[in-house]
């Protein structure tokens, strides 16, 4: 397969723009990888041949996080000195395969500076839609803004919605874009009628939110959502049908679920 043309060139061009703190360039790289037929990568196979049942991606660990190494062109493959098999795959397909096991993707680890790592949370964003998930690393904390009327109305409406077990809250500051209030929904039932009832509960409550304050919801059952993961680990419910625990604990800020700030990606 040819390594020439705008396809691979675009990915490699975006890769060269990525430096620590350049989240805009990093997002552009993710978009290039997420575009079918234009985000191809050369996956290094530790075992087996391309297309064979025993084919197995390579594995590397950086900062305690697992990554599958790849290169971005046939030229980079040659420069890497890799002498085993490889497989040319769309970045979207690779993301689908890696993120459920919480493995990231590392581009051109042989390159000067060590290449660029894509954490599994961002592979999930590639699969789910980059515009549908906040750009990380995320800073999450207990909301400091005082909106007791909204919380009281939401808790009242939740109590009238049998599908709701508990509600949590977090203040989310993405790497790019405006911060927002996230409401974690812990529900007993995910049937269509229950989902409709929970949606109606939120619609009946958001009128008490001050103008200009973005509010989003997150399902607490999502085992791969970084906001849901943080909420489970750090935030007590402000509404709990069973335990009646209204006071949330103060939680530390941080780039939850991502490598330390000193890591390059």
Short mmCIF file of C-alpha atoms in Angstrom, two decimals:
data_model
loop_
_atom_site.label_atom_id
_atom_site.label_comp_id
_atom_site.label_asym_id
_atom_site.label_seq_id
_atom_site.Cartn_x
_atom_site.Cartn_y
_atom_site.Cartn_z
CA UNK A 1 0.00 0.00 0.00
CA UNK A 2 1.39 3.37 -0.95
CA UNK A 3 2.51 5.74 1.75
CA UNK A 4 2.29 8.77 -0.51
CA UNK A 5 -0.57 11.21 -1.05
CA UNK A 6 -2.60 13.58 1.06
CA UNK A 7 -3.92 10.86 3.36
CA UNK A 8 -0.80 9.91 5.25
CA UNK A 9 0.75 13.31 4.63
CA UNK A 10 -2.07 15.03 6.54
CA UNK A 11 -1.63 12.78 9.58
CA UNK A 12 2.12 13.27 9.58
CA UNK A 13 1.74 17.02 9.06
CA UNK A 14 -0.57 17.26 12.08
CA UNK A 15 1.74 15.04 14.09
CA UNK A 16 4.62 17.45 13.52
CA UNK A 17 2.54 20.33 14.91
CA UNK A 18 1.89 18.65 18.27
CA UNK A 19 3.92 20.02 21.15
CA UNK A 20 3.17 20.11 24.90
CA UNK A 21 0.30 22.50 25.55
CA UNK A 22 -0.78 22.75 21.88
CA UNK A 23 -4.18 21.17 22.42
CA UNK A 24 -5.50 22.72 19.22
CA UNK A 25 -2.84 20.92 17.18
CA UNK A 26 -3.49 17.72 19.11
CA UNK A 27 -7.23 17.95 18.34
CA UNK A 28 -6.37 18.42 14.66
CA UNK A 29 -4.31 15.23 14.82
CA UNK A 30 -7.25 13.36 16.37
CA UNK A 31 -9.52 14.60 13.58
CA UNK A 32 -7.08 13.38 10.95
CA UNK A 33 -6.96 9.95 12.59
CA UNK A 34 -10.75 9.83 12.94
CA UNK A 35 -11.43 10.43 9.25
CA UNK A 36 -12.06 7.10 7.44
CA UNK A 37 -9.49 6.31 4.74
CA UNK A 38 -7.40 9.36 5.69
CA UNK A 39 -6.25 8.29 9.12
CA UNK A 40 -4.44 5.10 8.27
CA UNK A 41 -1.65 3.88 10.53
CA UNK A 42 0.83 1.02 10.23
CA UNK A 43 0.21 -1.17 13.30
CA UNK A 44 3.27 -3.12 14.43
CA UNK A 45 2.41 -6.79 14.96
CA UNK A 46 4.25 -8.61 17.72
CA UNK A 47 2.75 -11.97 16.69
CA UNK A 48 1.11 -13.29 13.53
CA UNK A 49 0.50 -11.80 10.12
CA UNK A 50 -1.90 -9.12 8.95
CA UNK A 51 -5.42 -10.56 8.77
CA UNK A 52 -4.55 -13.79 10.59
CA UNK A 53 -6.48 -14.90 13.68
CA UNK A 54 -3.33 -14.89 15.81
CA UNK A 55 -2.27 -11.37 14.83
CA UNK A 56 -1.40 -9.37 17.92
CA UNK A 57 -0.46 -5.71 18.19
CA UNK A 58 2.70 -4.72 19.97
CA UNK A 59 2.50 -3.28 23.47
CA UNK A 60 4.42 -0.61 25.32
CA UNK A 61 3.92 1.05 28.70
CA UNK A 62 4.47 4.74 29.32
CA UNK A 63 3.79 6.30 32.70
CA UNK A 64 1.86 3.22 33.82
CA UNK A 65 -0.48 3.37 30.81
CA UNK A 66 -0.55 0.76 28.01
CA UNK A 67 -0.18 1.74 24.35
CA UNK A 68 -0.02 -0.12 21.04
CA UNK A 69 2.83 1.27 18.89
CA UNK A 70 2.36 2.21 15.24
CA UNK A 71 3.98 4.27 12.51
CA UNK A 72 2.37 6.74 10.14
CA UNK A 73 3.82 5.72 6.75
CA UNK A 74 5.91 3.15 4.93
CA UNK A 75 8.86 5.55 5.17
CA UNK A 76 8.49 5.72 8.95
CA UNK A 77 8.19 1.93 9.04
CA UNK A 78 11.53 1.67 7.29
CA UNK A 79 13.07 4.27 9.58
CA UNK A 80 11.85 2.41 12.66
CA UNK A 81 13.80 -0.75 11.81
CA UNK A 82 10.75 -2.93 12.55
CA UNK A 83 11.43 -6.36 11.06
CA UNK A 84 8.23 -8.20 11.94
CA UNK A 85 4.82 -7.99 10.32
CA UNK A 86 2.57 -4.96 10.27
CA UNK A 87 -1.00 -4.14 9.36
CA UNK A 88 -2.30 -0.97 7.69
CA UNK A 89 -5.57 0.01 9.39
CA UNK A 90 -7.82 3.07 9.67
CA UNK A 91 -7.30 4.96 12.90
CA UNK A 92 -11.03 4.68 13.62
CA UNK A 93 -10.83 0.87 13.46
CA UNK A 94 -7.77 0.80 15.71
CA UNK A 95 -9.52 3.08 18.21
CA UNK A 96 -12.50 0.72 18.36
CA UNK A 97 -10.19 -2.22 19.06
CA UNK A 98 -8.00 -0.58 21.71
CA UNK A 99 -10.04 1.72 23.92
CA UNK A 100 -12.36 -0.90 25.55
CA UNK A 101 -9.22 -2.53 27.02
CA UNK A 102 -7.93 0.91 28.06
CA UNK A 103 -5.01 0.83 25.68
CA UNK A 104 -3.88 3.93 23.85
CA UNK A 105 -2.09 4.35 20.52
CA UNK A 106 1.51 5.58 20.25
CA UNK A 107 2.55 7.18 16.97
CA UNK A 108 6.14 6.83 15.73
CA UNK A 109 7.83 5.86 19.02
CA UNK A 110 11.16 5.59 17.14
CA UNK A 111 11.07 9.28 16.13
CA UNK A 112 13.28 11.93 17.78
CA UNK A 113 11.57 12.93 21.00
CA UNK A 114 9.76 9.60 21.26
CA UNK A 115 6.68 10.28 19.13
CA UNK A 116 3.18 11.11 20.39
CA UNK A 117 0.83 9.01 22.51
CA UNK A 118 -2.96 9.04 22.17
CA UNK A 119 -4.53 7.97 25.52
CA UNK A 120 -7.39 5.48 25.40
CA UNK A 121 -9.81 8.20 26.52
CA UNK A 122 -9.14 10.06 23.30
CA UNK A 123 -9.48 6.88 21.25
CA UNK A 124 -12.93 6.63 22.81
CA UNK A 125 -13.61 10.20 21.67
CA UNK A 126 -12.57 9.24 18.13
CA UNK A 127 -15.08 6.38 18.19
CA UNK A 128 -17.91 8.32 19.89
CA UNK A 129 -17.39 11.55 17.96
CA UNK A 130 -14.86 14.22 18.87
CA UNK A 131 -17.53 16.92 19.06
CA UNK A 132 -19.68 14.83 21.39
CA UNK A 133 -17.05 14.38 24.11
CA UNK A 134 -15.06 17.08 25.93
CA UNK A 135 -11.41 17.50 24.98
CA UNK A 136 -9.01 16.23 27.62
CA UNK A 137 -7.16 16.25 29.81
CA UNK A 138 -10.12 17.30 31.90
CA UNK A 139 -9.96 19.21 35.15
CA UNK A 140 -12.79 18.09 37.38
CA UNK A 141 -13.88 19.46 40.74
CA UNK A 142 -16.88 20.03 42.95
CA UNK A 143 -18.87 22.95 41.46
CA UNK A 144 -18.13 26.24 43.22
CA UNK A 145 -21.06 28.10 41.65
CA UNK A 146 -24.05 28.50 43.97
CA UNK A 147 -27.32 27.48 42.29
CA UNK A 148 -29.39 26.01 45.15
CA UNK A 149 -32.69 26.59 43.33
CA UNK A 150 -31.62 24.34 40.47
CA UNK A 151 -30.32 21.59 42.71
CA UNK A 152 -33.45 21.69 44.87
CA UNK A 153 -35.78 21.56 41.85
CA UNK A 154 -33.75 18.78 40.24
CA UNK A 155 -33.77 16.73 43.44
CA UNK A 156 -37.53 17.28 43.77
CA UNK A 157 -38.14 16.15 40.20
CA UNK A 158 -35.77 13.21 40.62
CA UNK A 159 -37.75 12.06 43.65
CA UNK A 160 -40.84 11.98 41.41
CA UNK A 161 -39.00 9.95 38.75
CA UNK A 162 -38.82 6.32 39.96
CA UNK A 163 -36.04 5.42 37.50
CA UNK A 164 -33.56 7.74 39.28
CA UNK A 165 -31.45 6.27 42.07
CA UNK A 166 -29.05 9.15 42.67
CA UNK A 167 -27.60 12.35 41.23
CA UNK A 168 -24.03 13.63 41.40
CA UNK A 169 -22.40 16.81 40.09
CA UNK A 170 -19.03 17.99 38.83
CA UNK A 171 -17.51 21.10 37.33
CA UNK A 172 -15.74 20.09 34.11
CA UNK A 173 -13.02 22.21 32.49
CA UNK A 174 -11.99 20.73 29.13
CA UNK A 175 -8.60 21.41 27.57
CA UNK A 176 -10.48 23.25 24.81
CA UNK A 177 -13.92 24.82 25.03
CA UNK A 178 -16.04 26.31 27.80
CA UNK A 179 -16.35 24.73 31.27
CA UNK A 180 -19.71 23.25 32.17
CA UNK A 181 -21.72 21.65 34.94
CA UNK A 182 -22.09 17.88 34.61
CA UNK A 183 -24.93 15.98 36.28
CA UNK A 184 -24.25 12.29 36.82
CA UNK A 185 -27.39 10.17 36.40
CA UNK A 186 -27.53 6.94 38.39
CA UNK A 187 -30.66 5.08 37.32
CA UNK A 188 -32.35 1.78 38.11
CA UNK A 189 -33.82 1.30 34.66
CA UNK A 190 -32.56 2.04 31.15
CA UNK A 191 -35.69 1.04 29.23
CA UNK A 192 -37.01 3.57 26.68
CA UNK A 193 -39.84 4.76 28.99
CA UNK A 194 -37.35 5.27 31.84
CA UNK A 195 -34.96 7.16 29.58
CA UNK A 196 -37.81 9.40 28.42
CA UNK A 197 -38.82 10.04 32.04
CA UNK A 198 -35.27 11.02 33.01
CA UNK A 199 -34.99 13.30 29.97
CA UNK A 200 -38.27 14.96 30.94
CA UNK A 201 -36.95 15.40 34.50
CA UNK A 202 -33.94 17.32 33.19
CA UNK A 203 -36.07 19.44 30.86
CA UNK A 204 -38.36 20.37 33.74
CA UNK A 205 -35.38 21.41 35.87
CA UNK A 206 -33.02 23.33 33.58
CA UNK A 207 -35.25 26.40 33.66
CA UNK A 208 -33.74 27.13 37.09
CA UNK A 209 -30.21 27.24 35.64
CA UNK A 210 -28.80 30.78 35.23
CA UNK A 211 -28.55 32.00 31.64
CA UNK A 212 -25.27 31.13 29.99
CA UNK A 213 -24.39 28.22 32.27
CA UNK A 214 -23.93 25.04 30.18
CA UNK A 215 -25.28 21.86 31.75
CA UNK A 216 -24.66 18.33 30.50
CA UNK A 217 -25.58 14.88 31.75
CA UNK A 218 -23.53 11.71 32.00
CA UNK A 219 -24.68 8.14 32.60
CA UNK A 220 -23.04 6.70 35.70
CA UNK A 221 -23.19 3.25 34.06
CA UNK A 222 -20.67 4.30 31.39
CA UNK A 223 -17.49 2.47 32.39
CA UNK A 224 -15.38 4.47 29.93
CA UNK A 225 -16.59 8.04 30.48
CA UNK A 226 -13.94 10.04 32.39
CA UNK A 227 -16.55 12.28 34.04
CA UNK A 228 -18.56 9.28 35.25
CA UNK A 229 -15.36 7.63 36.49
CA UNK A 230 -14.44 10.75 38.45
CA UNK A 231 -17.93 11.13 39.88
CA UNK A 232 -17.98 7.55 41.14
CA UNK A 233 -14.59 7.96 42.79
CA UNK A 234 -14.89 11.47 44.21
CA UNK A 235 -18.43 12.88 44.44
CA UNK A 236 -21.13 11.94 46.92
CA UNK A 237 -24.70 12.27 45.64
CA UNK A 238 -26.57 15.51 46.25
CA UNK A 239 -29.71 13.42 45.77
CA UNK A 240 -29.82 9.78 46.88
CA UNK A 241 -33.17 8.01 46.94
CA UNK A 242 -31.83 5.26 49.20
CA UNK A 243 -29.25 6.87 51.46
CA UNK A 244 -30.48 10.47 51.54
CA UNK A 245 -26.96 11.89 51.51
CA UNK A 246 -27.27 15.45 50.24
CA UNK A 247 -23.82 16.83 51.07
CA UNK A 248 -21.15 16.23 48.42
CA UNK A 249 -17.53 15.91 49.44
CA UNK A 250 -14.95 18.41 48.23
CA UNK A 251 -12.86 16.73 45.54
CA UNK A 252 -9.42 17.54 44.16
CA UNK A 253 -8.91 18.91 40.67
CA UNK A 254 -6.79 17.08 38.14
CA UNK A 255 -6.49 15.66 34.67
CA UNK A 256 -8.55 12.62 35.50
CA UNK A 257 -7.86 9.51 33.47
CA UNK A 258 -4.99 11.04 31.50
CA UNK A 259 -1.22 10.71 31.90
CA UNK A 260 0.52 13.26 34.15
CA UNK A 261 0.89 16.76 32.78
CA UNK A 262 4.58 16.17 32.11
CA UNK A 263 3.87 13.37 29.64
CA UNK A 264 3.86 14.21 25.97
CA UNK A 265 0.81 13.39 23.89
#
